PDB file of C-alpha atoms in Angstrom:
ATOM      1  CA  ASP A  14      31.795  23.526   2.210  1.00  0.00           C
ATOM      2  CA  GLY A  15      28.647  24.704   2.726  1.00  0.00           C
ATOM      3  CA  GLY A  16      26.144  22.357   3.144  1.00  0.00           C
ATOM      4  CA  ILE A  17      23.721  20.098   5.848  1.00  0.00           C
ATOM      5  CA  THR A  18      24.466  17.387   7.661  1.00  0.00           C
ATOM      6  CA  GLN A  19      22.389  14.834   9.110  1.00  0.00           C
ATOM      7  CA  SER A  20      23.353  12.245  12.063  1.00  0.00           C
ATOM      8  CA  PRO A  21      23.297   9.113  12.211  1.00  0.00           C
ATOM      9  CA  LYS A  22      22.817   7.816   8.760  1.00  0.00           C
ATOM     10  CA  TYR A  23      20.801   4.924  10.126  1.00  0.00           C
ATOM     11  CA  LEU A  24      19.041   4.830  13.709  1.00  0.00           C
ATOM     12  CA  PHE A  25      17.403   2.077  15.581  1.00  0.00           C
ATOM     13  CA  ARG A  26      14.744   2.764  18.006  1.00  0.00           C
ATOM     14  CA  LYS A  27      13.408   0.272  20.726  1.00  0.00           C
ATOM     15  CA  GLU A  28       9.776   0.433  21.674  1.00  0.00           C
ATOM     16  CA  GLY A  29       8.999   3.383  24.380  1.00  0.00           C
ATOM     17  CA  GLN A  30      12.381   5.414  23.577  1.00  0.00           C
ATOM     18  CA  ASN A  31      12.772   8.516  22.602  1.00  0.00           C
ATOM     19  CA  VAL A  32      15.754   9.128  20.085  1.00  0.00           C
ATOM     20  CA  THR A  33      17.342  12.521  18.671  1.00  0.00           C
ATOM     21  CA  LEU A  34      17.884  13.262  15.046  1.00  0.00           C
ATOM     22  CA  SER A  35      20.668  15.947  14.269  1.00  0.00           C
ATOM     23  CA  CYS A  36      20.615  18.345  11.746  1.00  0.00           C
ATOM     24  CA  GLU A  37      23.490  21.180  11.072  1.00  0.00           C
ATOM     25  CA  GLN A  38      24.113  23.840   8.211  1.00  0.00           C
ATOM     26  CA  ASN A  39      26.440  26.198   7.839  1.00  0.00           C
ATOM     27  CA  LEU A  40      24.717  28.001   4.759  1.00  0.00           C
ATOM     28  CA  ASN A  41      23.603  30.719   7.260  1.00  0.00           C
ATOM     29  CA  HIS A  42      20.027  29.834   6.248  1.00  0.00           C
ATOM     30  CA  ASP A  43      17.544  30.963   8.819  1.00  0.00           C
ATOM     31  CA  ALA A  44      14.615  28.579   8.170  1.00  0.00           C
ATOM     32  CA  MET A  45      14.943  25.226   8.787  1.00  0.00           C
ATOM     33  CA  TYR A  46      12.388  22.186   7.956  1.00  0.00           C
ATOM     34  CA  TRP A  47      12.176  18.656   8.689  1.00  0.00           C
ATOM     35  CA  TYR A  48       9.811  16.238   6.262  1.00  0.00           C
ATOM     36  CA  ARG A  49       9.105  12.529   6.608  1.00  0.00           C
ATOM     37  CA  GLN A  50       9.280  10.229   3.635  1.00  0.00           C
ATOM     38  CA  ASP A  51       7.566   6.752   3.721  1.00  0.00           C
ATOM     39  CA  PRO A  52       8.371   4.250   0.914  1.00  0.00           C
ATOM     40  CA  GLY A  53       6.794   5.344  -2.545  1.00  0.00           C
ATOM     41  CA  GLN A  54       5.831   8.545  -1.498  1.00  0.00           C
ATOM     42  CA  GLY A  55       6.118  12.429  -1.287  1.00  0.00           C
ATOM     43  CA  LEU A  56       7.751  14.154   1.352  1.00  0.00           C
ATOM     44  CA  ARG A  57       5.481  15.553   4.372  1.00  0.00           C
ATOM     45  CA  LEU A  58       6.331  18.413   6.563  1.00  0.00           C
ATOM     46  CA  ILE A  59       6.658  17.389  10.361  1.00  0.00           C
ATOM     47  CA  TYR A  60       7.780  21.037  11.650  1.00  0.00           C
ATOM     48  CA  TYR A  61       9.873  24.107  10.699  1.00  0.00           C
ATOM     49  CA  SER A  62      11.410  27.184  11.931  1.00  0.00           C
ATOM     50  CA  GLN A  63      11.828  30.429  10.371  1.00  0.00           C
ATOM     51  CA  ILE A  64      14.144  31.818  13.432  1.00  0.00           C
ATOM     52  CA  VAL A  65      15.558  30.856  16.506  1.00  0.00           C
ATOM     53  CA  ASN A  66      13.886  30.287  19.032  1.00  0.00           C
ATOM     54  CA  ASP A  67      10.511  29.762  17.265  1.00  0.00           C
ATOM     55  CA  PHE A  68       9.223  26.936  15.339  1.00  0.00           C
ATOM     56  CA  GLN A  69       5.920  25.778  14.003  1.00  0.00           C
ATOM     57  CA  LYS A  70       3.859  22.552  13.208  1.00  0.00           C
ATOM     58  CA  GLY A  71       3.714  21.040  10.058  1.00  0.00           C
ATOM     59  CA  ASP A  72       1.043  18.592   8.879  1.00  0.00           C
ATOM     60  CA  ILE A  73       2.252  15.474  10.766  1.00  0.00           C
ATOM     61  CA  ALA A  74       3.805  16.788  13.931  1.00  0.00           C
ATOM     62  CA  GLU A  75       2.177  14.545  16.511  1.00  0.00           C
ATOM     63  CA  GLY A  76       4.772  12.405  17.992  1.00  0.00           C
ATOM     64  CA  TYR A  77       7.903  14.649  17.241  1.00  0.00           C
ATOM     65  CA  SER A  78       9.216  17.651  18.916  1.00  0.00           C
ATOM     66  CA  VAL A  79      12.084  19.965  17.924  1.00  0.00           C
ATOM     67  CA  SER A  80      14.020  22.640  19.277  1.00  0.00           C
ATOM     68  CA  ARG A  81      15.806  25.767  17.873  1.00  0.00           C
ATOM     69  CA  GLU A  82      18.479  27.392  20.369  1.00  0.00           C
ATOM     70  CA  LYS A  83      20.805  28.035  17.357  1.00  0.00           C
ATOM     71  CA  LYS A  84      20.855  29.112  14.174  1.00  0.00           C
ATOM     72  CA  GLU A  85      22.786  26.439  12.603  1.00  0.00           C
ATOM     73  CA  SER A  86      20.890  23.460  14.402  1.00  0.00           C
ATOM     74  CA  PHE A  87      17.441  21.973  14.363  1.00  0.00           C
ATOM     75  CA  PRO A  88      17.319  18.538  16.054  1.00  0.00           C
ATOM     76  CA  LEU A  89      14.214  16.572  15.910  1.00  0.00           C
ATOM     77  CA  THR A  90      13.324  14.308  18.514  1.00  0.00           C
ATOM     78  CA  VAL A  91      10.540  11.260  17.703  1.00  0.00           C
ATOM     79  CA  THR A  92       8.913  10.194  21.367  1.00  0.00           C
ATOM     80  CA  SER A  93       7.349   7.361  22.108  1.00  0.00           C
ATOM     81  CA  ALA A  94       4.002   8.746  21.058  1.00  0.00           C
ATOM     82  CA  GLN A  95       5.184   8.390  17.495  1.00  0.00           C
ATOM     83  CA  LYS A  96       3.523   4.985  16.902  1.00  0.00           C
ATOM     84  CA  ASN A  97       4.909   4.375  13.481  1.00  0.00           C
ATOM     85  CA  PRO A  98       8.411   5.866  13.596  1.00  0.00           C
ATOM     86  CA  THR A  99       9.871   3.898  10.673  1.00  0.00           C
ATOM     87  CA  ALA A 100      10.614   6.142   7.616  1.00  0.00           C
ATOM     88  CA  PHE A 101      13.351   8.452   5.979  1.00  0.00           C
ATOM     89  CA  TYR A 102      13.923  11.795   7.665  1.00  0.00           C
ATOM     90  CA  LEU A 103      14.927  14.425   5.471  1.00  0.00           C
ATOM     91  CA  CYS A 104      16.382  18.131   6.756  1.00  0.00           C
ATOM     92  CA  ALA A 105      16.310  21.175   4.920  1.00  0.00           C
ATOM     93  CA  SER A 106      17.055  24.931   5.022  1.00  0.00           C
ATOM     94  CA  SER A 107      16.594  27.911   3.245  1.00  0.00           C
ATOM     95  CA  ARG A 108      16.775  31.564   3.019  1.00  0.00           C
ATOM     96  CA  THR A 109      13.643  33.864   4.588  1.00  0.00           C
ATOM     97  CA  GLY A 110      13.634  35.811   1.676  1.00  0.00           C
ATOM     98  CA  LEU A 111      11.719  34.919  -1.642  1.00  0.00           C
ATOM     99  CA  PRO A 112      11.770  32.298  -3.118  1.00  0.00           C
ATOM    100  CA  LYS A 113      13.070  30.340  -0.462  1.00  0.00           C
ATOM    101  CA  THR A 114      14.902  27.643  -2.223  1.00  0.00           C
ATOM    102  CA  GLN A 115      15.089  24.487   0.025  1.00  0.00           C
ATOM    103  CA  TYR A 116      18.084  22.609   0.008  1.00  0.00           C
ATOM    104  CA  PHE A 117      18.196  19.007   1.710  1.00  0.00           C
ATOM    105  CA  GLY A 118      20.606  17.241   3.953  1.00  0.00           C
ATOM    106  CA  PRO A 119      21.445  13.448   3.201  1.00  0.00           C
ATOM    107  CA  GLY A 120      19.068  11.897   5.636  1.00  0.00           C
ATOM    108  CA  THR A 121      18.152   9.613   8.487  1.00  0.00           C
ATOM    109  CA  ARG A 122      16.647   6.291   8.528  1.00  0.00           C
ATOM    110  CA  LEU A 123      14.912   5.419  11.294  1.00  0.00           C
ATOM    111  CA  LEU A 124      14.046   1.861  12.218  1.00  0.00           C
ATOM    112  CA  VAL A 125      12.052   0.320  15.041  1.00  0.00           C
ATOM    113  CA  LEU A 126      13.145  -2.627  16.781  1.00  0.00           C
TER     114      LEU A 126
ATOM    115  CA  ALA B  12      -6.496  22.943  -2.233  1.00  0.00           C
ATOM    116  CA  GLN B  13      -3.000  22.781  -2.835  1.00  0.00           C
ATOM    117  CA  LYS B  14      -1.771  19.892  -4.345  1.00  0.00           C
ATOM    118  CA  VAL B  15       0.719  18.366  -7.068  1.00  0.00           C
ATOM    119  CA  THR B  16       0.249  15.343  -8.934  1.00  0.00           C
ATOM    120  CA  GLN B  17       2.818  13.344 -10.861  1.00  0.00           C
ATOM    121  CA  ALA B  18       0.370  10.350 -12.440  1.00  0.00           C
ATOM    122  CA  GLN B  19       3.440   8.463 -13.634  1.00  0.00           C
ATOM    123  CA  THR B  20       4.656   6.338 -10.590  1.00  0.00           C
ATOM    124  CA  GLU B  21       7.453   4.612 -12.653  1.00  0.00           C
ATOM    125  CA  ILE B  22       9.337   5.021 -15.770  1.00  0.00           C
ATOM    126  CA  SER B  23      11.534   2.604 -17.648  1.00  0.00           C
ATOM    127  CA  VAL B  24      13.428   3.923 -20.693  1.00  0.00           C
ATOM    128  CA  VAL B  25      16.868   2.484 -22.523  1.00  0.00           C
ATOM    129  CA  GLU B  26      19.890   4.921 -22.744  1.00  0.00           C
ATOM    130  CA  LYS B  27      19.856   7.729 -25.160  1.00  0.00           C
ATOM    131  CA  GLU B  28      15.755   8.134 -25.273  1.00  0.00           C
ATOM    132  CA  ASP B  29      14.388  10.863 -24.456  1.00  0.00           C
ATOM    133  CA  VAL B  30      11.886  10.996 -21.469  1.00  0.00           C
ATOM    134  CA  THR B  31       9.348  13.387 -19.993  1.00  0.00           C
ATOM    135  CA  LEU B  32       8.328  12.961 -16.620  1.00  0.00           C
ATOM    136  CA  ASP B  33       4.589  14.791 -15.965  1.00  0.00           C
ATOM    137  CA  CYS B  34       3.966  17.179 -13.107  1.00  0.00           C
ATOM    138  CA  VAL B  35       0.226  19.004 -12.390  1.00  0.00           C
ATOM    139  CA  TYR B  36      -0.331  21.202  -9.855  1.00  0.00           C
ATOM    140  CA  GLU B  37      -3.310  23.060  -8.079  1.00  0.00           C
ATOM    141  CA  THR B  38      -2.941  26.181  -6.171  1.00  0.00           C
ATOM    142  CA  ARG B  39      -4.927  28.969  -5.003  1.00  0.00           C
ATOM    143  CA  ASP B  40      -2.248  31.586  -5.292  1.00  0.00           C
ATOM    144  CA  THR B  41      -1.647  34.066  -8.047  1.00  0.00           C
ATOM    145  CA  THR B  42       2.095  34.021  -7.570  1.00  0.00           C
ATOM    146  CA  TYR B  43       3.896  31.109  -6.526  1.00  0.00           C
ATOM    147  CA  TYR B  44       6.991  28.994  -7.281  1.00  0.00           C
ATOM    148  CA  LEU B  45       7.417  25.423  -8.292  1.00  0.00           C
ATOM    149  CA  PHE B  46      10.595  23.059  -8.025  1.00  0.00           C
ATOM    150  CA  TRP B  47      11.954  19.620  -9.386  1.00  0.00           C
ATOM    151  CA  TYR B  48      14.142  17.829  -7.411  1.00  0.00           C
ATOM    152  CA  LYS B  49      15.967  14.623  -7.929  1.00  0.00           C
ATOM    153  CA  GLN B  50      16.523  11.884  -5.342  1.00  0.00           C
ATOM    154  CA  PRO B  51      19.152   9.351  -6.658  1.00  0.00           C
ATOM    155  CA  PRO B  52      19.552   6.016  -4.697  1.00  0.00           C
ATOM    156  CA  SER B  53      21.525   7.648  -2.176  1.00  0.00           C
ATOM    157  CA  GLY B  54      18.151   9.366  -0.474  1.00  0.00           C
ATOM    158  CA  GLU B  55      19.891  12.880  -0.854  1.00  0.00           C
ATOM    159  CA  LEU B  56      17.309  15.474  -2.747  1.00  0.00           C
ATOM    160  CA  VAL B  57      19.296  17.528  -5.262  1.00  0.00           C
ATOM    161  CA  PHE B  58      17.764  20.751  -6.351  1.00  0.00           C
ATOM    162  CA  LEU B  59      17.099  20.569 -10.177  1.00  0.00           C
ATOM    163  CA  ILE B  60      15.189  24.033 -10.794  1.00  0.00           C
ATOM    164  CA  ARG B  61      13.048  26.606  -9.424  1.00  0.00           C
ATOM    165  CA  ARG B  62      10.443  28.372 -11.545  1.00  0.00           C
ATOM    166  CA  ASN B  63       7.853  31.455 -10.748  1.00  0.00           C
ATOM    167  CA  SER B  64       4.733  31.748 -11.913  1.00  0.00           C
ATOM    168  CA  PHE B  65       5.106  35.340 -13.622  1.00  0.00           C
ATOM    169  CA  ASP B  66       7.835  33.840 -15.961  1.00  0.00           C
ATOM    170  CA  GLU B  67       6.472  30.959 -18.751  1.00  0.00           C
ATOM    171  CA  GLN B  68       9.796  30.757 -20.884  1.00  0.00           C
ATOM    172  CA  ASN B  69      10.941  27.508 -21.170  1.00  0.00           C
ATOM    173  CA  GLU B  70      14.217  26.393 -19.599  1.00  0.00           C
ATOM    174  CA  ILE B  71      17.237  24.386 -21.261  1.00  0.00           C
ATOM    175  CA  SER B  72      20.215  23.105 -19.164  1.00  0.00           C
ATOM    176  CA  GLY B  73      22.279  20.932 -20.599  1.00  0.00           C
ATOM    177  CA  ARG B  74      20.178  17.836 -21.538  1.00  0.00           C
ATOM    178  CA  TYR B  75      17.315  18.557 -19.385  1.00  0.00           C
ATOM    179  CA  SER B  76      14.486  21.106 -20.161  1.00  0.00           C
ATOM    180  CA  TRP B  77      11.318  22.133 -18.434  1.00  0.00           C
ATOM    181  CA  ASN B  78       8.319  23.143 -19.584  1.00  0.00           C
ATOM    182  CA  PHE B  79       6.082  25.704 -17.637  1.00  0.00           C
ATOM    183  CA  GLN B  80       2.167  26.461 -18.893  1.00  0.00           C
ATOM    184  CA  LYS B  81      -0.002  28.353 -16.662  1.00  0.00           C
ATOM    185  CA  SER B  82      -3.263  27.482 -18.592  1.00  0.00           C
ATOM    186  CA  THR B  83      -2.684  23.741 -17.933  1.00  0.00           C
ATOM    187  CA  SER B  84      -1.402  24.431 -14.666  1.00  0.00           C
ATOM    188  CA  SER B  85       1.518  21.936 -15.901  1.00  0.00           C
ATOM    189  CA  PHE B  86       5.540  21.894 -14.990  1.00  0.00           C
ATOM    190  CA  ASN B  87       6.862  18.917 -17.067  1.00  0.00           C
ATOM    191  CA  PHE B  88      10.484  17.950 -17.422  1.00  0.00           C
ATOM    192  CA  THR B  89      12.335  16.380 -20.007  1.00  0.00           C
ATOM    193  CA  ILE B  90      15.711  14.568 -20.112  1.00  0.00           C
ATOM    194  CA  THR B  91      17.472  14.195 -23.612  1.00  0.00           C
ATOM    195  CA  ALA B  92      19.313  11.619 -24.681  1.00  0.00           C
ATOM    196  CA  SER B  93      18.865   9.820 -20.943  1.00  0.00           C
ATOM    197  CA  GLN B  94      21.951   8.301 -19.373  1.00  0.00           C
ATOM    198  CA  VAL B  95      22.078   5.374 -16.547  1.00  0.00           C
ATOM    199  CA  VAL B  96      23.108   8.193 -14.039  1.00  0.00           C
ATOM    200  CA  ASP B  97      19.861   9.753 -14.799  1.00  0.00           C
ATOM    201  CA  SER B  98      18.057   6.684 -12.956  1.00  0.00           C
ATOM    202  CA  ALA B  99      16.574   8.224  -9.884  1.00  0.00           C
ATOM    203  CA  VAL B 100      12.898   9.273  -8.200  1.00  0.00           C
ATOM    204  CA  TYR B 101      12.211  12.991  -9.506  1.00  0.00           C
ATOM    205  CA  PHE B 102      10.111  15.180  -7.306  1.00  0.00           C
ATOM    206  CA  CYS B 103       7.780  18.148  -8.321  1.00  0.00           C
ATOM    207  CA  ALA B 104       6.912  20.817  -5.324  1.00  0.00           C
ATOM    208  CA  LEU B 105       5.069  23.650  -4.968  1.00  0.00           C
ATOM    209  CA  LYS B 106       5.628  26.197  -2.595  1.00  0.00           C
ATOM    210  CA  ASP B 107       2.938  27.221   0.096  1.00  0.00           C
ATOM    211  CA  ASN B 108       2.888  30.816   0.574  1.00  0.00           C
ATOM    212  CA  GLN B 109       1.876  30.492   4.266  1.00  0.00           C
ATOM    213  CA  GLY B 110       4.768  29.082   6.037  1.00  0.00           C
ATOM    214  CA  GLY B 111       6.985  28.324   3.082  1.00  0.00           C
ATOM    215  CA  LYS B 112       7.056  24.544   3.184  1.00  0.00           C
ATOM    216  CA  LEU B 113       7.244  22.326   0.156  1.00  0.00           C
ATOM    217  CA  ILE B 114       4.038  20.322  -0.723  1.00  0.00           C
ATOM    218  CA  PHE B 115       5.387  17.438  -3.078  1.00  0.00           C
ATOM    219  CA  GLY B 116       4.061  15.262  -5.675  1.00  0.00           C
ATOM    220  CA  GLN B 117       4.373  11.378  -5.206  1.00  0.00           C
ATOM    221  CA  GLY B 118       7.225  11.495  -7.501  1.00  0.00           C
ATOM    222  CA  THR B 119       8.232   9.200 -10.436  1.00  0.00           C
ATOM    223  CA  GLU B 120      10.939   6.242 -10.256  1.00  0.00           C
ATOM    224  CA  LEU B 121      12.884   6.726 -13.745  1.00  0.00           C
ATOM    225  CA  SER B 122      14.771   3.978 -14.525  1.00  0.00           C
ATOM    226  CA  VAL B 123      17.068   4.220 -17.312  1.00  0.00           C
ATOM    227  CA  LYS B 124      18.561   0.759 -18.687  1.00  0.00           C
ATOM    228  CA  PRO B 125      21.671   0.392 -20.755  1.00  0.00           C
TER     229      PRO B 125
END
């Protein structure tokens, strides 16, 4: 089955700790995205990558970092600089040609201890 | 500015009622794409439909239909004969042509009661 997987489903972070959220896709999509969703709100873009070894900041990149070493993988690190990390994180992927429909993974819920 | 507005925060209906979810958008682009996604309680966003700006034909898929009107910058979504399984949060989104990100509305939480 083709799709997007995210792990873990739930993640707990302690003060001052960096944590990494995994996102893997086997859809052969070139582009991948990370969004953050806060309760009762829409999604906001954190980072996106159109191709391997290249990525761009989205609207709320501060306190986050990413890498794109493989086409299939786009991990997101939530650093200690992110002061309010509690949220639901969704990864998506798409083809690079129009219309670029984005398909989403099941999400990771991050909670701060 | 690029913006999507879903003015209805929550809607509650009884099963078999029809319900329309509103979406109004703002964009400076002449060519653009609009999307609807469903987010059930599990959290995953499920793609429902995509429309481009140069095709104003309405679309029907089973109990779902979409009404796209450029003149009013609206892309409304109607569920006919709603069912309990339709309960979810529905998001309307606009694709930003600079970089390809999706600009989401705040979402409408639909509750269908038996």
